[in-house]
């Protein structure tokens, strides 16, 4: 009975998160409340609050989903030494652009990046987590580019592609853009023979998640 109850709770939590992601993508994060999420899946407000006591708690769980998506995509690249060196940038971009799993997080990430307040609040730690991830992604690109100073531009370029996909302004086949995007930043014969991704990305914890987004409270 206990096992069944725990499984039911996990299933309910997953349904709530899936509903929230769908509504946020359709309406934008500012237009979505816990009540909206509950109504979308035929649950009571109390049932949703039993899992997430505030909107911030729900956003934190959604951010953890985004972090897990990034980690899962980068884990194969960070674990296999043979994946480093020439072509590493294209493989990294293809992994990040594959499917819609990352694009569905664009609204949440954009909202947190734009969040500003005069004093510490519940959203500030979430924004700090996003900024750490962006910084590590920047450093990852810098290590793979012949001109490290272009890393910030590449991050912005990647964000633009994912945002366009989230708004359905770009096709779902974004991985096909990886080769062209890599060529824009790495000319023929200019790819550095990097040993592997940076140490912060190479490390893999006991759960198998890449350390890129490992620092989850």
GROMACS .gro file of C-alpha atoms in nm:
model
  217
    1UNK     CA    1   0.000   0.000   0.000
    2UNK     CA    2   0.282   0.242   0.087
    3UNK     CA    3   0.460   0.169  -0.240
    4UNK     CA    4   0.141   0.227  -0.435
    5UNK     CA    5   0.079   0.557  -0.255
    6UNK     CA    6   0.429   0.679  -0.332
    7UNK     CA    7   0.392   0.582  -0.696
    8UNK     CA    8   0.061   0.766  -0.715
    9UNK     CA    9   0.218   1.077  -0.561
   10UNK     CA   10   0.504   1.067  -0.813
   11UNK     CA   11   0.259   1.029  -1.100
   12UNK     CA   12   0.051   1.321  -0.974
   13UNK     CA   13   0.359   1.540  -0.939
   14UNK     CA   14   0.464   1.453  -1.294
   15UNK     CA   15   0.116   1.541  -1.425
   16UNK     CA   16   0.129   1.878  -1.249
   17UNK     CA   17   0.471   1.959  -1.395
   18UNK     CA   18   0.366   1.852  -1.744
   19UNK     CA   19   0.052   2.065  -1.719
   20UNK     CA   20   0.252   2.366  -1.600
   21UNK     CA   21   0.506   2.330  -1.882
   22UNK     CA   22   0.230   2.309  -2.142
   23UNK     CA   23   0.041   2.611  -2.008
   24UNK     CA   24   0.355   2.821  -1.976
   25UNK     CA   25   0.449   2.745  -2.334
   26UNK     CA   26   0.098   2.828  -2.457
   27UNK     CA   27   0.031   3.142  -2.252
   28UNK     CA   28   0.362   3.260  -2.111
   29UNK     CA   29   0.469   3.224  -1.752
   30UNK     CA   30   0.313   3.550  -1.633
   31UNK     CA   31  -0.034   3.422  -1.728
   32UNK     CA   32  -0.012   3.088  -1.545
   33UNK     CA   33  -0.108   3.028  -1.182
   34UNK     CA   34  -0.133   2.717  -0.967
   35UNK     CA   35  -0.511   2.736  -1.005
   36UNK     CA   36  -0.473   2.731  -1.384
   37UNK     CA   37  -0.252   2.424  -1.362
   38UNK     CA   38  -0.502   2.247  -1.138
   39UNK     CA   39  -0.796   2.322  -1.367
   40UNK     CA   40  -0.608   2.203  -1.675
   41UNK     CA   41  -0.577   1.851  -1.534
   42UNK     CA   42  -0.903   1.839  -1.341
   43UNK     CA   43  -0.749   1.863  -0.995
   44UNK     CA   44  -0.845   2.070  -0.696
   45UNK     CA   45  -0.631   2.360  -0.583
   46UNK     CA   46  -0.560   2.175  -0.259
   47UNK     CA   47  -0.429   1.870  -0.446
   48UNK     CA   48  -0.176   2.085  -0.631
   49UNK     CA   49  -0.074   2.271  -0.315
   50UNK     CA   50  -0.010   1.936  -0.147
   51UNK     CA   51   0.282   1.896  -0.388
   52UNK     CA   52   0.384   2.259  -0.440
   53UNK     CA   53   0.309   2.504  -0.161
   54UNK     CA   54   0.378   2.808  -0.375
   55UNK     CA   55   0.424   2.917  -0.733
   56UNK     CA   56   0.793   2.959  -0.661
   57UNK     CA   57   0.816   2.595  -0.547
   58UNK     CA   58   0.659   2.489  -0.876
   59UNK     CA   59   0.900   2.706  -1.073
   60UNK     CA   60   1.191   2.554  -0.882
   61UNK     CA   61   1.075   2.204  -0.976
   62UNK     CA   62   1.038   2.307  -1.340
   63UNK     CA   63   1.388   2.453  -1.334
   64UNK     CA   64   1.517   2.121  -1.201
   65UNK     CA   65   1.353   1.955  -1.503
   66UNK     CA   66   1.537   2.198  -1.731
   67UNK     CA   67   1.867   2.128  -1.554
   68UNK     CA   68   1.812   1.754  -1.590
   69UNK     CA   69   1.745   1.794  -1.963
   70UNK     CA   70   2.071   1.983  -2.011
   71UNK     CA   71   2.266   1.732  -1.803
   72UNK     CA   72   2.124   1.434  -1.991
   73UNK     CA   73   2.224   1.584  -2.325
   74UNK     CA   74   2.576   1.670  -2.213
   75UNK     CA   75   2.648   1.349  -2.020
   76UNK     CA   76   2.740   1.138  -2.329
   77UNK     CA   77   2.975   1.413  -2.452
   78UNK     CA   78   3.141   1.454  -2.114
   79UNK     CA   79   3.183   1.081  -2.053
   80UNK     CA   80   3.339   0.984  -2.385
   81UNK     CA   81   3.690   1.117  -2.439
   82UNK     CA   82   3.664   1.023  -2.807
   83UNK     CA   83   3.391   1.283  -2.847
   84UNK     CA   84   3.637   1.565  -2.780
   85UNK     CA   85   3.860   1.735  -3.034
   86UNK     CA   86   3.759   1.825  -3.391
   87UNK     CA   87   3.384   1.824  -3.432
   88UNK     CA   88   3.317   1.855  -3.059
   89UNK     CA   89   3.142   2.192  -3.097
   90UNK     CA   90   2.906   2.057  -3.363
   91UNK     CA   91   2.821   1.754  -3.149
   92UNK     CA   92   2.756   1.975  -2.849
   93UNK     CA   93   2.529   2.206  -3.048
   94UNK     CA   94   2.343   1.910  -3.201
   95UNK     CA   95   2.281   1.765  -2.855
   96UNK     CA   96   2.148   2.096  -2.725
   97UNK     CA   97   1.926   2.157  -3.027
   98UNK     CA   98   1.777   1.810  -3.054
   99UNK     CA   99   1.399   1.785  -3.011
  100UNK     CA  100   1.179   2.015  -2.809
  101UNK     CA  101   1.278   1.923  -2.453
  102UNK     CA  102   1.503   2.226  -2.411
  103UNK     CA  103   1.291   2.466  -2.615
  104UNK     CA  104   0.998   2.404  -2.380
  105UNK     CA  105   1.202   2.558  -2.098
  106UNK     CA  106   1.264   2.887  -2.281
  107UNK     CA  107   0.977   3.079  -2.117
  108UNK     CA  108   1.083   2.978  -1.767
  109UNK     CA  109   1.452   3.051  -1.822
  110UNK     CA  110   1.374   3.385  -1.989
  111UNK     CA  111   1.145   3.486  -1.703
  112UNK     CA  112   1.408   3.406  -1.440
  113UNK     CA  113   1.685   3.583  -1.633
  114UNK     CA  114   1.473   3.899  -1.648
  115UNK     CA  115   1.378   3.884  -1.282
  116UNK     CA  116   1.518   4.170  -1.075
  117UNK     CA  117   1.434   4.289  -0.728
  118UNK     CA  118   1.582   4.526  -0.476
  119UNK     CA  119   1.627   4.266  -0.205
  120UNK     CA  120   1.664   3.888  -0.184
  121UNK     CA  121   1.343   3.703  -0.262
  122UNK     CA  122   1.230   3.350  -0.340
  123UNK     CA  123   1.302   3.388  -0.711
  124UNK     CA  124   1.656   3.519  -0.669
  125UNK     CA  125   1.808   3.174  -0.592
  126UNK     CA  126   1.638   3.033  -0.902
  127UNK     CA  127   1.781   3.314  -1.114
  128UNK     CA  128   2.124   3.246  -0.965
  129UNK     CA  129   2.098   2.882  -1.072
  130UNK     CA  130   2.022   2.987  -1.429
  131UNK     CA  131   2.311   3.234  -1.432
  132UNK     CA  132   2.552   2.963  -1.311
  133UNK     CA  133   2.437   2.735  -1.592
  134UNK     CA  134   2.480   3.011  -1.850
  135UNK     CA  135   2.829   3.085  -1.721
  136UNK     CA  136   2.935   2.721  -1.746
  137UNK     CA  137   2.787   2.689  -2.094
  138UNK     CA  138   2.980   3.002  -2.192
  139UNK     CA  139   3.303   2.851  -2.058
  140UNK     CA  140   3.228   2.525  -2.240
  141UNK     CA  141   3.195   2.706  -2.572
  142UNK     CA  142   3.504   2.917  -2.502
  143UNK     CA  143   3.713   2.601  -2.459
  144UNK     CA  144   3.598   2.471  -2.797
  145UNK     CA  145   3.635   2.790  -3.000
  146UNK     CA  146   3.954   2.917  -3.169
  147UNK     CA  147   3.840   3.262  -3.057
  148UNK     CA  148   3.714   3.222  -2.697
  149UNK     CA  149   3.581   3.577  -2.702
  150UNK     CA  150   3.303   3.461  -2.936
  151UNK     CA  151   3.156   3.231  -2.671
  152UNK     CA  152   2.908   3.493  -2.549
  153UNK     CA  153   2.785   3.553  -2.902
  154UNK     CA  154   2.740   3.180  -2.956
  155UNK     CA  155   2.538   3.151  -2.634
  156UNK     CA  156   2.315   3.434  -2.759
  157UNK     CA  157   2.287   3.270  -3.102
  158UNK     CA  158   2.187   2.938  -2.946
  159UNK     CA  159   1.931   3.112  -2.725
  160UNK     CA  160   1.782   3.280  -3.031
  161UNK     CA  161   1.736   2.947  -3.209
  162UNK     CA  162   1.574   2.785  -2.905
  163UNK     CA  163   1.348   3.086  -2.854
  164UNK     CA  164   1.239   3.075  -3.219
  165UNK     CA  165   1.160   2.706  -3.181
  166UNK     CA  166   0.962   2.770  -2.861
  167UNK     CA  167   0.754   3.028  -3.051
  168UNK     CA  168   0.713   2.780  -3.339
  169UNK     CA  169   0.898   3.018  -3.569
  170UNK     CA  170   1.162   2.755  -3.647
  171UNK     CA  171   1.126   2.390  -3.751
  172UNK     CA  172   1.166   2.105  -3.505
  173UNK     CA  173   1.470   1.986  -3.699
  174UNK     CA  174   1.705   2.231  -3.530
  175UNK     CA  175   1.986   1.973  -3.496
  176UNK     CA  176   2.035   2.022  -3.868
  177UNK     CA  177   2.150   2.375  -3.786
  178UNK     CA  178   2.438   2.247  -3.571
  179UNK     CA  179   2.686   2.197  -3.855
  180UNK     CA  180   2.615   2.538  -4.010
  181UNK     CA  181   2.627   2.711  -3.673
  182UNK     CA  182   2.956   2.543  -3.584
  183UNK     CA  183   3.107   2.655  -3.917
  184UNK     CA  184   3.016   3.014  -3.839
  185UNK     CA  185   3.236   3.005  -3.531
  186UNK     CA  186   3.501   2.751  -3.627
  187UNK     CA  187   3.653   2.781  -3.973
  188UNK     CA  188   3.803   2.482  -4.160
  189UNK     CA  189   4.109   2.353  -3.976
  190UNK     CA  190   4.064   2.601  -3.692
  191UNK     CA  191   3.897   2.364  -3.442
  192UNK     CA  192   4.131   2.331  -3.143
  193UNK     CA  193   4.237   1.984  -3.035
  194UNK     CA  194   4.074   2.014  -2.693
  195UNK     CA  195   4.132   1.712  -2.465
  196UNK     CA  196   3.769   1.713  -2.363
  197UNK     CA  197   3.505   1.942  -2.231
  198UNK     CA  198   3.615   2.161  -1.938
  199UNK     CA  199   3.662   1.989  -1.602
  200UNK     CA  200   3.338   2.132  -1.467
  201UNK     CA  201   3.156   1.963  -1.754
  202UNK     CA  202   3.359   1.640  -1.763
  203UNK     CA  203   3.283   1.541  -1.407
  204UNK     CA  204   2.992   1.306  -1.368
  205UNK     CA  205   2.833   1.251  -1.030
  206UNK     CA  206   2.711   0.922  -0.885
  207UNK     CA  207   2.369   0.960  -1.049
  208UNK     CA  208   2.526   0.981  -1.394
  209UNK     CA  209   2.435   1.347  -1.444
  210UNK     CA  210   2.698   1.572  -1.596
  211UNK     CA  211   2.829   1.832  -1.357
  212UNK     CA  212   2.730   2.116  -1.588
  213UNK     CA  213   2.411   2.173  -1.391
  214UNK     CA  214   2.487   1.962  -1.089
  215UNK     CA  215   2.466   2.230  -0.822
  216UNK     CA  216   2.097   2.188  -0.754
  217UNK     CA  217   1.988   2.287  -0.401
   0.00000   0.00000   0.00000
